[in-house]
JSON list of C-alpha atoms in Angstrom, two decimals:
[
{"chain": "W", "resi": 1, "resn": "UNK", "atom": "CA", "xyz": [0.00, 0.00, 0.00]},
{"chain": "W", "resi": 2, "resn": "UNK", "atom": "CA", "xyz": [1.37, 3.40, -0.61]},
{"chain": "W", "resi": 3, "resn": "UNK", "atom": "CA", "xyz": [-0.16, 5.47, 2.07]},
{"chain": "W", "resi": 4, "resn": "UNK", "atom": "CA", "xyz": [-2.03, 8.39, 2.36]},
{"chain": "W", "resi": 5, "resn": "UNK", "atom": "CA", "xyz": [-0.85, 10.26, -1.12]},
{"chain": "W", "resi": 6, "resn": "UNK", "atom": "CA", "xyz": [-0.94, 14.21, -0.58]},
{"chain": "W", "resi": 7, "resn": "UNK", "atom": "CA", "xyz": [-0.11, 16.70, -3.65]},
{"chain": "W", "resi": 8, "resn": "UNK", "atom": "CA", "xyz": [1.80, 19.00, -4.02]},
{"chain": "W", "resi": 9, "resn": "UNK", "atom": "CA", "xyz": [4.30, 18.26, -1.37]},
{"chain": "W", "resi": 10, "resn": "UNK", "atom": "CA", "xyz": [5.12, 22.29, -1.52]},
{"chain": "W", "resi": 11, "resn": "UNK", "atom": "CA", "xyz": [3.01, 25.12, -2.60]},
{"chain": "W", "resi": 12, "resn": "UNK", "atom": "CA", "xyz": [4.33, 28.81, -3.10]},
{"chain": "W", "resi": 13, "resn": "UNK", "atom": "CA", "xyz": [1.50, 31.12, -4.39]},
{"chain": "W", "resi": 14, "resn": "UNK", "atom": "CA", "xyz": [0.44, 35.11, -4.19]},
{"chain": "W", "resi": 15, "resn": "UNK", "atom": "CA", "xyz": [-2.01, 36.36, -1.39]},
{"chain": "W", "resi": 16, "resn": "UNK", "atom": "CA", "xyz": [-5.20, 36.06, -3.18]},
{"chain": "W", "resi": 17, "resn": "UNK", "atom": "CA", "xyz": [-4.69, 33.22, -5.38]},
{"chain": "W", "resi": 18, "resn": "UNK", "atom": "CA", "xyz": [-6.70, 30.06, -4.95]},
{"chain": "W", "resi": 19, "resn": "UNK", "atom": "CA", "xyz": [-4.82, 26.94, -3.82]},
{"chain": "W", "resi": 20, "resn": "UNK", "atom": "CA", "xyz": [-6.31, 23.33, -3.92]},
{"chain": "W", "resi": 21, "resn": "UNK", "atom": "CA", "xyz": [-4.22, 20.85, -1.77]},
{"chain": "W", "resi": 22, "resn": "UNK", "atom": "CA", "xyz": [-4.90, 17.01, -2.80]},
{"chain": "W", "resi": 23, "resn": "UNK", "atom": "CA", "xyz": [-5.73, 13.94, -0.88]},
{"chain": "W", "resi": 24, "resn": "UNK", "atom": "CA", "xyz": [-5.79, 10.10, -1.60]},
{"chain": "W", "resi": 25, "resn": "UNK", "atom": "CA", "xyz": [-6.32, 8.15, 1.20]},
{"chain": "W", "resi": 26, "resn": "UNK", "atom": "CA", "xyz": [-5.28, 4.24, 1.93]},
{"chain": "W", "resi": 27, "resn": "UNK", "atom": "CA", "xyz": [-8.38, 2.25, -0.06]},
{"chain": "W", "resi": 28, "resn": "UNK", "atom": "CA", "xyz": [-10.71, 0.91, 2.06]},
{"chain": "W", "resi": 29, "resn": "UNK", "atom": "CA", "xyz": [-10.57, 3.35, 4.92]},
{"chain": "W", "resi": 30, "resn": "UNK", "atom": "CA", "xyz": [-13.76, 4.96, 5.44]},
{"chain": "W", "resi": 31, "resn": "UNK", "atom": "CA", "xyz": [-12.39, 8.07, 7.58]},
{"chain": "W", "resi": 32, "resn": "UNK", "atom": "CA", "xyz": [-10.71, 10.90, 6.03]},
{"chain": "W", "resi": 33, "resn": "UNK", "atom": "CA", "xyz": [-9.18, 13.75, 7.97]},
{"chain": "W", "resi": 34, "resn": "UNK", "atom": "CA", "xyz": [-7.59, 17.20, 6.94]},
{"chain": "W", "resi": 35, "resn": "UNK", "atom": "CA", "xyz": [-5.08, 18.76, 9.86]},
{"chain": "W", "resi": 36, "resn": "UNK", "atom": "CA", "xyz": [-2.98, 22.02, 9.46]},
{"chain": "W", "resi": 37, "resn": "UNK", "atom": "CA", "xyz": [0.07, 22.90, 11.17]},
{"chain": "W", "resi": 38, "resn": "UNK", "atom": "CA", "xyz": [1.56, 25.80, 12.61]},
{"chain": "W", "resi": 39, "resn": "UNK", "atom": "CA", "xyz": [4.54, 26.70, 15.43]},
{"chain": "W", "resi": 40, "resn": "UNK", "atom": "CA", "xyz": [2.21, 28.28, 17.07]},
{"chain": "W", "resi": 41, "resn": "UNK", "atom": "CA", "xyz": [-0.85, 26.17, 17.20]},
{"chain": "W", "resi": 42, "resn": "UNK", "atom": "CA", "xyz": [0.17, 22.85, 16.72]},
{"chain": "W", "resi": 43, "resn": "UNK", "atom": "CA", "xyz": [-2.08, 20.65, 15.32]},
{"chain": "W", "resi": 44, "resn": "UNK", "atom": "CA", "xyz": [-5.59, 21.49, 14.42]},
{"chain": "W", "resi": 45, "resn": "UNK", "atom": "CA", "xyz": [-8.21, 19.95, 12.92]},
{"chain": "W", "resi": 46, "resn": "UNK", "atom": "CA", "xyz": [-9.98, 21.51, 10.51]},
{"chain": "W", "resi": 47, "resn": "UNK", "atom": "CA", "xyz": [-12.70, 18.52, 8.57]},
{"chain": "W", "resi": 48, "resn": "UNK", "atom": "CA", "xyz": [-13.28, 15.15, 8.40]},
{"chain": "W", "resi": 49, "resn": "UNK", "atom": "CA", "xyz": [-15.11, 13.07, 6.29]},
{"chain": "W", "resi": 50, "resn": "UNK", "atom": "CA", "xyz": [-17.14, 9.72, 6.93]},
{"chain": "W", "resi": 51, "resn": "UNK", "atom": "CA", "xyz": [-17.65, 7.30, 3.60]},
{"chain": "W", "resi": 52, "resn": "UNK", "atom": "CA", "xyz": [-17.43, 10.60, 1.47]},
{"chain": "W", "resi": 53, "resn": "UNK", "atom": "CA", "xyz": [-19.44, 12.81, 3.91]},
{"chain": "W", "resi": 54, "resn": "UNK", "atom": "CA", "xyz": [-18.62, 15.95, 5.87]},
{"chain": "W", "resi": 55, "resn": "UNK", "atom": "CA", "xyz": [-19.24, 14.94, 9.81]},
{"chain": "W", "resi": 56, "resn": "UNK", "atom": "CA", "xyz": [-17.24, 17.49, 11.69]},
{"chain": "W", "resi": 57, "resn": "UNK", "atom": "CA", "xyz": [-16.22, 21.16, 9.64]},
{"chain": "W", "resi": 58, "resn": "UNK", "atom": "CA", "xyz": [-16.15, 23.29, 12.96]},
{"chain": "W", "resi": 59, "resn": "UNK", "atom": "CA", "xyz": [-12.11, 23.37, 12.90]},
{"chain": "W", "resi": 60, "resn": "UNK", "atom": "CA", "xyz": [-12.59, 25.29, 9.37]},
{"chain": "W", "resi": 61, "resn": "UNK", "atom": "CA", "xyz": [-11.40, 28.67, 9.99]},
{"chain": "W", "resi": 62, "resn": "UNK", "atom": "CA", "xyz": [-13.56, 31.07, 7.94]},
{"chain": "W", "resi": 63, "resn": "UNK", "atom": "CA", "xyz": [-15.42, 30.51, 4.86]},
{"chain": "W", "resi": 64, "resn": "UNK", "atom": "CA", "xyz": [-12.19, 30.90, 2.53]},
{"chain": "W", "resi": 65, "resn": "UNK", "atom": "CA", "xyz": [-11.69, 27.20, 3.13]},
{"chain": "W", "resi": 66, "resn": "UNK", "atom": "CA", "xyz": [-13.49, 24.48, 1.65]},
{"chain": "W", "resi": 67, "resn": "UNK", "atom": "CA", "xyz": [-13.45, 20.37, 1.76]},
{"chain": "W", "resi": 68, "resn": "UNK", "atom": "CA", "xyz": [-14.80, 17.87, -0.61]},
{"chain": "W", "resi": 69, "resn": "UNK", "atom": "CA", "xyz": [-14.36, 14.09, -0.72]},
{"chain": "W", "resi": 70, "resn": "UNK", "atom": "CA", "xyz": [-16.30, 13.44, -4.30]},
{"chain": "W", "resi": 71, "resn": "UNK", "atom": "CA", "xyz": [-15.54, 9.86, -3.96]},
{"chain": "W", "resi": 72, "resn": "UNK", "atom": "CA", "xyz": [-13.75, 7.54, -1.65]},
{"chain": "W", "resi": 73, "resn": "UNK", "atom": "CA", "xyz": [-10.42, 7.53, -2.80]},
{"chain": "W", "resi": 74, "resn": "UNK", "atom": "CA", "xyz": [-9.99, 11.50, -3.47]},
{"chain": "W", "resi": 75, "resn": "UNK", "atom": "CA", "xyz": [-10.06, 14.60, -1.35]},
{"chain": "W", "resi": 76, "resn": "UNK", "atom": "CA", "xyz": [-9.44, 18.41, -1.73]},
{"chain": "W", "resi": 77, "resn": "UNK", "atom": "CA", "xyz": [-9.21, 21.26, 0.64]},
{"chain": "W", "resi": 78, "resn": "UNK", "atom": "CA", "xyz": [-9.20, 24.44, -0.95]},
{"chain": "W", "resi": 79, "resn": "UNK", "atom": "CA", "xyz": [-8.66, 28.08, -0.15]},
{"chain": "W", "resi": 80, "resn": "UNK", "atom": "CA", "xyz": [-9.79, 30.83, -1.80]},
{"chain": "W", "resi": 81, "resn": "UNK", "atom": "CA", "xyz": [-8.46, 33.53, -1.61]},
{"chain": "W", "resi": 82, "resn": "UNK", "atom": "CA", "xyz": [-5.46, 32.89, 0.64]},
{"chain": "W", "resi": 83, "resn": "UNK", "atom": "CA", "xyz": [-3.80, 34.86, 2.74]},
{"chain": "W", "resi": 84, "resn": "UNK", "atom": "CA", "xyz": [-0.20, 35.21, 4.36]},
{"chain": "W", "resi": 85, "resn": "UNK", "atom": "CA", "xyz": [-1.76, 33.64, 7.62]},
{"chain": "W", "resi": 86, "resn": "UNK", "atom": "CA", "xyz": [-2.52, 30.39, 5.92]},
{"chain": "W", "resi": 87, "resn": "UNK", "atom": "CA", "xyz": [0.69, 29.48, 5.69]},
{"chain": "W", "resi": 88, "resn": "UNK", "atom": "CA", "xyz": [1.15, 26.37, 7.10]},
{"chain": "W", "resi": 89, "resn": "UNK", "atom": "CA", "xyz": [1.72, 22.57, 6.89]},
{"chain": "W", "resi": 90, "resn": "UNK", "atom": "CA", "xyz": [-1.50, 21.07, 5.87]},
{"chain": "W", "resi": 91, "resn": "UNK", "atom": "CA", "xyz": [-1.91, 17.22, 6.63]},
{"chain": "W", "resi": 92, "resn": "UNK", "atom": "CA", "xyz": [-4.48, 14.36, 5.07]},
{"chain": "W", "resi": 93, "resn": "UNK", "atom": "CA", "xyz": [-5.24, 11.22, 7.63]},
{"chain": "W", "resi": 94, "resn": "UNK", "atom": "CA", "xyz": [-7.30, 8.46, 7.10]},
{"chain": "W", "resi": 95, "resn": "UNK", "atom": "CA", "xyz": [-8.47, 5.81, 8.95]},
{"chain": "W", "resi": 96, "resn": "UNK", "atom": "CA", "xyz": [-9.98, 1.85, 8.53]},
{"chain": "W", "resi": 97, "resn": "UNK", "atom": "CA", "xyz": [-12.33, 2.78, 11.78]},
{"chain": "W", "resi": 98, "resn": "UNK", "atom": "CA", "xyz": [-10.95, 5.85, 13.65]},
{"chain": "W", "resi": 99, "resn": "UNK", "atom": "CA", "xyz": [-10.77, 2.81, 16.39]},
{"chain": "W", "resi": 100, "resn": "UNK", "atom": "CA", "xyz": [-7.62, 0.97, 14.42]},
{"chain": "W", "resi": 101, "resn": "UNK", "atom": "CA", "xyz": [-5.41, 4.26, 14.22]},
{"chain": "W", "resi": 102, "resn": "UNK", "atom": "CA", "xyz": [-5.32, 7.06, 11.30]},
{"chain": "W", "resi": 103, "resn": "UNK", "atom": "CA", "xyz": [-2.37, 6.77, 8.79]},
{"chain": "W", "resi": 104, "resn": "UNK", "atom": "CA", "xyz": [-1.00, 10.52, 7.61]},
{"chain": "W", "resi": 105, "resn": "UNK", "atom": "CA", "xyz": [0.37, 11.89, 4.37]},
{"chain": "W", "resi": 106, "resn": "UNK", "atom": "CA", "xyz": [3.44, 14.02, 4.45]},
{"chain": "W", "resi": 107, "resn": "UNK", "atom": "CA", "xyz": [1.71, 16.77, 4.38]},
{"chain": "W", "resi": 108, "resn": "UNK", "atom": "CA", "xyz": [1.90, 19.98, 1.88]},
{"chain": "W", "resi": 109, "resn": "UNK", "atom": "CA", "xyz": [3.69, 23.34, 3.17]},
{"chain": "W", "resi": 110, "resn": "UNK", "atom": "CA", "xyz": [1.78, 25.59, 1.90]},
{"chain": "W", "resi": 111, "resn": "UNK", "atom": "CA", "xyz": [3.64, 29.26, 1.72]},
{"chain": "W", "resi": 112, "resn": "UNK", "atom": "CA", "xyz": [0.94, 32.45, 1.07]},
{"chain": "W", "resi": 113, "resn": "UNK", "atom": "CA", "xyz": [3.72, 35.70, -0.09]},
{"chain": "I", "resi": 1, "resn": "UNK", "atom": "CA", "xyz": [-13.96, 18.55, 25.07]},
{"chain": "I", "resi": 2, "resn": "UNK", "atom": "CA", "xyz": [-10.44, 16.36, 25.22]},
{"chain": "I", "resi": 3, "resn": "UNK", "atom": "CA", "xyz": [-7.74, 17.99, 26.15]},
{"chain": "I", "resi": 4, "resn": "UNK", "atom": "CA", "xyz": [-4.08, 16.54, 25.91]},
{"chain": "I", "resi": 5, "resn": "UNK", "atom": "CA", "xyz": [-0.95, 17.38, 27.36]},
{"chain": "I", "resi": 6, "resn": "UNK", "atom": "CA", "xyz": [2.45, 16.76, 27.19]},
{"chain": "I", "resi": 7, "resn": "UNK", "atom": "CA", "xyz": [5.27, 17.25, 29.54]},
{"chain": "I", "resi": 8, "resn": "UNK", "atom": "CA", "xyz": [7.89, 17.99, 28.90]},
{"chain": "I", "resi": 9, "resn": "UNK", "atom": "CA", "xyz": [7.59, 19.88, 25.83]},
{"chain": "I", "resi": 10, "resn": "UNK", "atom": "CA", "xyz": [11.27, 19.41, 25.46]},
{"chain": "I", "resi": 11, "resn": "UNK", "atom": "CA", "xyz": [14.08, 17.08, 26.36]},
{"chain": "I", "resi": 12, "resn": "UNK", "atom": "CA", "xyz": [17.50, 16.61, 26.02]},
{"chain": "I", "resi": 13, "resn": "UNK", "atom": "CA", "xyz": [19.43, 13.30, 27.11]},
{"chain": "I", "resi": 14, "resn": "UNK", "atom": "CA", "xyz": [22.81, 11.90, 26.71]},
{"chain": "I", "resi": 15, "resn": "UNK", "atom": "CA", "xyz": [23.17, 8.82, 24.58]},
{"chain": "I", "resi": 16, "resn": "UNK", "atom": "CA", "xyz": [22.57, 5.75, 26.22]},
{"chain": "I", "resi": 17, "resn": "UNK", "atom": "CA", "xyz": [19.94, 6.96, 28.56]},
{"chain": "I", "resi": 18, "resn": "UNK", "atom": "CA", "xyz": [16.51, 5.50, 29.26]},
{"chain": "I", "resi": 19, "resn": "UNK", "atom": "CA", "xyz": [13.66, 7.99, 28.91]},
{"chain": "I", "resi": 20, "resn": "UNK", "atom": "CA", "xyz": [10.17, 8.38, 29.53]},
{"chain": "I", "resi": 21, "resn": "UNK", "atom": "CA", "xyz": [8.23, 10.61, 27.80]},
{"chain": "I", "resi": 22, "resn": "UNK", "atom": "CA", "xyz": [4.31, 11.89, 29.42]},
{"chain": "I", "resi": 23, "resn": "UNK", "atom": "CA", "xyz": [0.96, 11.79, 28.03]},
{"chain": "I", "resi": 24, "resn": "UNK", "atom": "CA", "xyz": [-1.98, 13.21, 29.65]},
{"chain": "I", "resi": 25, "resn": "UNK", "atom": "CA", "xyz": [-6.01, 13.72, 28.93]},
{"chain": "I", "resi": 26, "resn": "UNK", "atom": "CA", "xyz": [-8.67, 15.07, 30.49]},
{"chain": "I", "resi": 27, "resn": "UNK", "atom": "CA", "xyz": [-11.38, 12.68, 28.75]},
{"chain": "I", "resi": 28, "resn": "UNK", "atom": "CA", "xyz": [-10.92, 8.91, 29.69]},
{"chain": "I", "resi": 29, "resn": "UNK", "atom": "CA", "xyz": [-13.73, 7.34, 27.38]},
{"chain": "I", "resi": 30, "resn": "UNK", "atom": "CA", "xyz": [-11.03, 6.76, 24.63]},
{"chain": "I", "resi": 31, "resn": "UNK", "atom": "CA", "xyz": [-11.33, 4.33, 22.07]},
{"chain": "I", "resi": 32, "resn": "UNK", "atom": "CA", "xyz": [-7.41, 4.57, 21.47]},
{"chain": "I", "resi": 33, "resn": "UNK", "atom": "CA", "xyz": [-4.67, 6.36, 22.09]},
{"chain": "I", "resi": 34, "resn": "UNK", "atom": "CA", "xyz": [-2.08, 6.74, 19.73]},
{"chain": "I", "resi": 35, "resn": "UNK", "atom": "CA", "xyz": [2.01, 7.48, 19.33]},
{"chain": "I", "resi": 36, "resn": "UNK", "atom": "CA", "xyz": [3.17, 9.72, 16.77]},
{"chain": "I", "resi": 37, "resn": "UNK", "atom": "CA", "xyz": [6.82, 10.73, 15.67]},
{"chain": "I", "resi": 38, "resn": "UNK", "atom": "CA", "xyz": [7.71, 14.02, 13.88]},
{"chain": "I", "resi": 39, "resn": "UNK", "atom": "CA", "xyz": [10.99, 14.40, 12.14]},
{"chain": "I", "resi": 40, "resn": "UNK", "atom": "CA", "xyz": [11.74, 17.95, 11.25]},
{"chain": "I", "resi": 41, "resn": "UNK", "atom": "CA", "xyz": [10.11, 19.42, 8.00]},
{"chain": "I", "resi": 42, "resn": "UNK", "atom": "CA", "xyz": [8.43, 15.82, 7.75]},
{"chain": "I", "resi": 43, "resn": "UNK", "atom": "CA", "xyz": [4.95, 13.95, 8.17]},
{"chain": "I", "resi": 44, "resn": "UNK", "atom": "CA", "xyz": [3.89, 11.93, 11.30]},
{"chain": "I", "resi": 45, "resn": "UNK", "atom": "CA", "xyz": [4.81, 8.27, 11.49]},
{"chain": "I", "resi": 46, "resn": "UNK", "atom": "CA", "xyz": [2.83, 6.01, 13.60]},
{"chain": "I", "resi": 47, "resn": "UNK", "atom": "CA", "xyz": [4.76, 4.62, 16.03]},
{"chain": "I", "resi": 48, "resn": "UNK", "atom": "CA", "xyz": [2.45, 2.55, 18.66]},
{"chain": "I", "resi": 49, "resn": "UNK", "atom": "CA", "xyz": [-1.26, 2.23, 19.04]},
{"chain": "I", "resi": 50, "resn": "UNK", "atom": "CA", "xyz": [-2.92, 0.95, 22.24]},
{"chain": "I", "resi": 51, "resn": "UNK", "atom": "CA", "xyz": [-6.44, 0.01, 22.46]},
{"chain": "I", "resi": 52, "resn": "UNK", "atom": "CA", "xyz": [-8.52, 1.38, 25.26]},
{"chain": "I", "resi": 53, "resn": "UNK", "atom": "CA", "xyz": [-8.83, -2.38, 26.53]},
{"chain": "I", "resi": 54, "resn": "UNK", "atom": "CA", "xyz": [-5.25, -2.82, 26.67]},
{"chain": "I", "resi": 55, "resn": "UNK", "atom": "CA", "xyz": [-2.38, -1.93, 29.05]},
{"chain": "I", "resi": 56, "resn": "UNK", "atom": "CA", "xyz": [0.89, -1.21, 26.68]},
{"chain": "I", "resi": 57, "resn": "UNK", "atom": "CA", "xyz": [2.28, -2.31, 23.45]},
{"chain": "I", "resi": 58, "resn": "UNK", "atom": "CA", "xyz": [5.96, -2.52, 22.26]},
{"chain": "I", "resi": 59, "resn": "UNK", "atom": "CA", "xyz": [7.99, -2.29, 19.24]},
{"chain": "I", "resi": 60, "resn": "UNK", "atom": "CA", "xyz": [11.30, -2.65, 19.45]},
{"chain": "I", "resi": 61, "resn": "UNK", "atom": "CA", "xyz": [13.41, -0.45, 21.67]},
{"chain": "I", "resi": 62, "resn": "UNK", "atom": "CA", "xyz": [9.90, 1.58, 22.73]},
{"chain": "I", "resi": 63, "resn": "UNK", "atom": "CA", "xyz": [6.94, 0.84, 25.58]},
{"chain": "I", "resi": 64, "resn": "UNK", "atom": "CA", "xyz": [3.60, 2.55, 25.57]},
{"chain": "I", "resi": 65, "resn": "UNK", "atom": "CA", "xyz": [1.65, 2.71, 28.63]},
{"chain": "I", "resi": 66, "resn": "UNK", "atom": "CA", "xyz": [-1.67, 3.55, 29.38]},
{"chain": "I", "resi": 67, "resn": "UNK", "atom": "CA", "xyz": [-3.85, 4.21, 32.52]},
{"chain": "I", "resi": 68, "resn": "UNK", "atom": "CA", "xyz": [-7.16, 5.10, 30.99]},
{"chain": "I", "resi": 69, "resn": "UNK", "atom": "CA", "xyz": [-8.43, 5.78, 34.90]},
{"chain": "I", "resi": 70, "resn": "UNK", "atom": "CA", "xyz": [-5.60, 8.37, 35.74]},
{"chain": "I", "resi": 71, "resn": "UNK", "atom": "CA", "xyz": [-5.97, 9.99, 32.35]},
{"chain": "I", "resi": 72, "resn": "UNK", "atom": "CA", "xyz": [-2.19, 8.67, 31.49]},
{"chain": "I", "resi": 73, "resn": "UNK", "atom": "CA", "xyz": [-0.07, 7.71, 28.94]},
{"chain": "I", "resi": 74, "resn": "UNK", "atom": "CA", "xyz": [3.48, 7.17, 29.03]},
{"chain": "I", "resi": 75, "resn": "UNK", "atom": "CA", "xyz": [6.40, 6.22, 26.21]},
{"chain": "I", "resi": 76, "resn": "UNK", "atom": "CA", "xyz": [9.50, 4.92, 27.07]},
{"chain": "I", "resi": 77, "resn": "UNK", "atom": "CA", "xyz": [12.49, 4.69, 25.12]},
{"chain": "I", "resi": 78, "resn": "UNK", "atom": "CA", "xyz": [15.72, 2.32, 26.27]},
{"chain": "I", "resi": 79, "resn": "UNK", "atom": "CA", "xyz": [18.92, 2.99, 25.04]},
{"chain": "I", "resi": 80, "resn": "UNK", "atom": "CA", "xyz": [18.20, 5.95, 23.59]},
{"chain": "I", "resi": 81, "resn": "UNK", "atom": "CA", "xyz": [20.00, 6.92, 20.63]},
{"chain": "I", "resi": 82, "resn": "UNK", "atom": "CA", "xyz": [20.94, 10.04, 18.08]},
{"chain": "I", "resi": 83, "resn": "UNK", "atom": "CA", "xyz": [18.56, 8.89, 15.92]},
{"chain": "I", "resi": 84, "resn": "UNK", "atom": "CA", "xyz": [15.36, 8.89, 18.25]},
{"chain": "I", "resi": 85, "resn": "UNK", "atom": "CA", "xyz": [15.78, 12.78, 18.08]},
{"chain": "I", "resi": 86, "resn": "UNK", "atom": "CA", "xyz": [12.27, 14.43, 16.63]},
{"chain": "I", "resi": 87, "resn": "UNK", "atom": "CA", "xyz": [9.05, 15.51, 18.27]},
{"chain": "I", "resi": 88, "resn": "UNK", "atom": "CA", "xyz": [6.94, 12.09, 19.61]},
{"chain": "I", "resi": 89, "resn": "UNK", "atom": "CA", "xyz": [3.52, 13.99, 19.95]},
{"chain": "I", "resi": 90, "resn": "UNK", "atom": "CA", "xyz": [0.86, 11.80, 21.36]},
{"chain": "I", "resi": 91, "resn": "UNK", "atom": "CA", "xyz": [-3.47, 11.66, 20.40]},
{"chain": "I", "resi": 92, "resn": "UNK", "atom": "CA", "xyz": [-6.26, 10.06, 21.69]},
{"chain": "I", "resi": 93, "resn": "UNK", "atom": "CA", "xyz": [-9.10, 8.79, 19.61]},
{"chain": "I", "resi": 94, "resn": "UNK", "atom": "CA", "xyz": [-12.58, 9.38, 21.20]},
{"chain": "I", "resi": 95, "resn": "UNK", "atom": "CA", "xyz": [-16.31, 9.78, 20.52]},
{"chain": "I", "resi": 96, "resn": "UNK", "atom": "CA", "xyz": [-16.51, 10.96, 16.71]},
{"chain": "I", "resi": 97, "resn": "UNK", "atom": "CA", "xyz": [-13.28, 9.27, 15.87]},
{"chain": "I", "resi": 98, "resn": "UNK", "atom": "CA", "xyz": [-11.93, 12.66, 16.61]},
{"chain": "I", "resi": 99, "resn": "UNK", "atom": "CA", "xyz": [-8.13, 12.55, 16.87]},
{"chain": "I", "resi": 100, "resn": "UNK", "atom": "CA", "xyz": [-6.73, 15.16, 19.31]},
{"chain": "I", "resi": 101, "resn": "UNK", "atom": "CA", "xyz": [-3.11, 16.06, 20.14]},
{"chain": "I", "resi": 102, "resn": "UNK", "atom": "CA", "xyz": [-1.20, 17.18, 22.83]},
{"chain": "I", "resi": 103, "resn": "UNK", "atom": "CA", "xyz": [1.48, 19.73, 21.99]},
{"chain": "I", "resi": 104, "resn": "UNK", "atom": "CA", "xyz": [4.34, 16.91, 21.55]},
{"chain": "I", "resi": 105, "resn": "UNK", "atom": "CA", "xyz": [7.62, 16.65, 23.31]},
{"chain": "I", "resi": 106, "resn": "UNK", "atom": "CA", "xyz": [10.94, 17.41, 21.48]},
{"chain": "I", "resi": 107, "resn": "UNK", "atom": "CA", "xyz": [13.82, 14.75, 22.18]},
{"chain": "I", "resi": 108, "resn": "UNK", "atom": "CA", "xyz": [17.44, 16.00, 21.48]},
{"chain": "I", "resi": 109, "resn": "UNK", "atom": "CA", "xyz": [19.67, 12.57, 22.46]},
{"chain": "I", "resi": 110, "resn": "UNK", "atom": "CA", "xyz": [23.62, 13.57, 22.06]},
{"chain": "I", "resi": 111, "resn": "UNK", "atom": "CA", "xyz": [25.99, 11.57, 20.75]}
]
């Protein structure tokens, strides 16, 4: 298996552009999970996804950010427009259960100039 | 809400040495908690899962621990070498199959 695939692995774009990071989970696993990751606030959780379905978007932090899982192998997060203070590592995670342990991507580091 | 914590947030050991490394929540109705280790600039490898029904787990040259009644978890590392230096950052898995993380602990072993 080849993991949790994330695209691109870095991302360098203008304030105001809109960015779309990528997601392929491990088949089969039903849970999918998008993280973001700063110095100063660790790890937070922004969305995650149950067989394809939003369950939990509270972490989102303003309407510039947006999640879709179309279909079970393939997720996007997507900000638009960004800003300086989005610049951060973004993570993917999915899981069999969320009771068997969550695999992660290596992440995209996203930089907003 | 779960809350986790980790102490010490940093640590710096000789070669050689034996070190434990502290996990704490607020929550006890886990499903799982869960061992993570962060090189720098890199992703999050999975280093040892342990099922709310069970006690520790091993791999190797590390122990997990956990006390689900004292809100606990514990990793310890024998013989600890260069190489174990990164962030070990520890989450628990509860209602929602929400995974939340304490702030991690950053382990600087010297040759």
């Amino acid at each position: 298996d080849a993991g949790v695939i994330q695209s691109p692995r870095h991302e360098v774009t203008e304030m105001g552009q809109e960015v779309t990071l990528r997601c392929k989970p491990i088949s089969g696993h039903d849970y999918l999970f998008w993280y973001r990751q700063t110095m100063m606030r660790g790890l937070e959780l922004l969305i995650y996804f149950n067989n394809n379905v939003p369950i939990d978007d509270s972490g989102m932090p303003e309407d510039r950010f947006s999640a879709k899982m179309p279909n079970a192998s393939f997720s996007t997060l997507k900000i638009q427009p960004s800003e300086p203070r989005d610049s951060a590592v973004y993570f993917c995670a999915s899981s069999l259960s969320g009771k068997d342990g969550y695999t992660f991507g290596s992440g995209t580091r996203l930089t907003v100039v | 809400k779960q809350e986790v914590t980790q102490i010490p947030a940093a640590l710096s050991v000789p070669e050689g040495e034996n070190l434990v490394l502290n996990c704490s929540f607020t929550d006890s109705a886990i499903y799982n908690l869960q061992w993570f280790r962060q090189d720098p600039g890199k992703g999050l490898t999975s280093l040892l899962l342990i099922q709310s029904s069970q006690r520790e787990q091993t791999s190797g040259r590390l122990n997990a621990s956990l006390d689900k009644s004292s809100g606990r978890s514990t990793l310890y590392i024998a013989a600890s070498q260069p190489g174990d230096s990164a962030t070990y950052l520890c989450a628990s898995t509860n209602a929602g199959n929400m995974l939340t993380f304490g702030g991690g602990t950053r382990l600087m072993v010297k040759p």
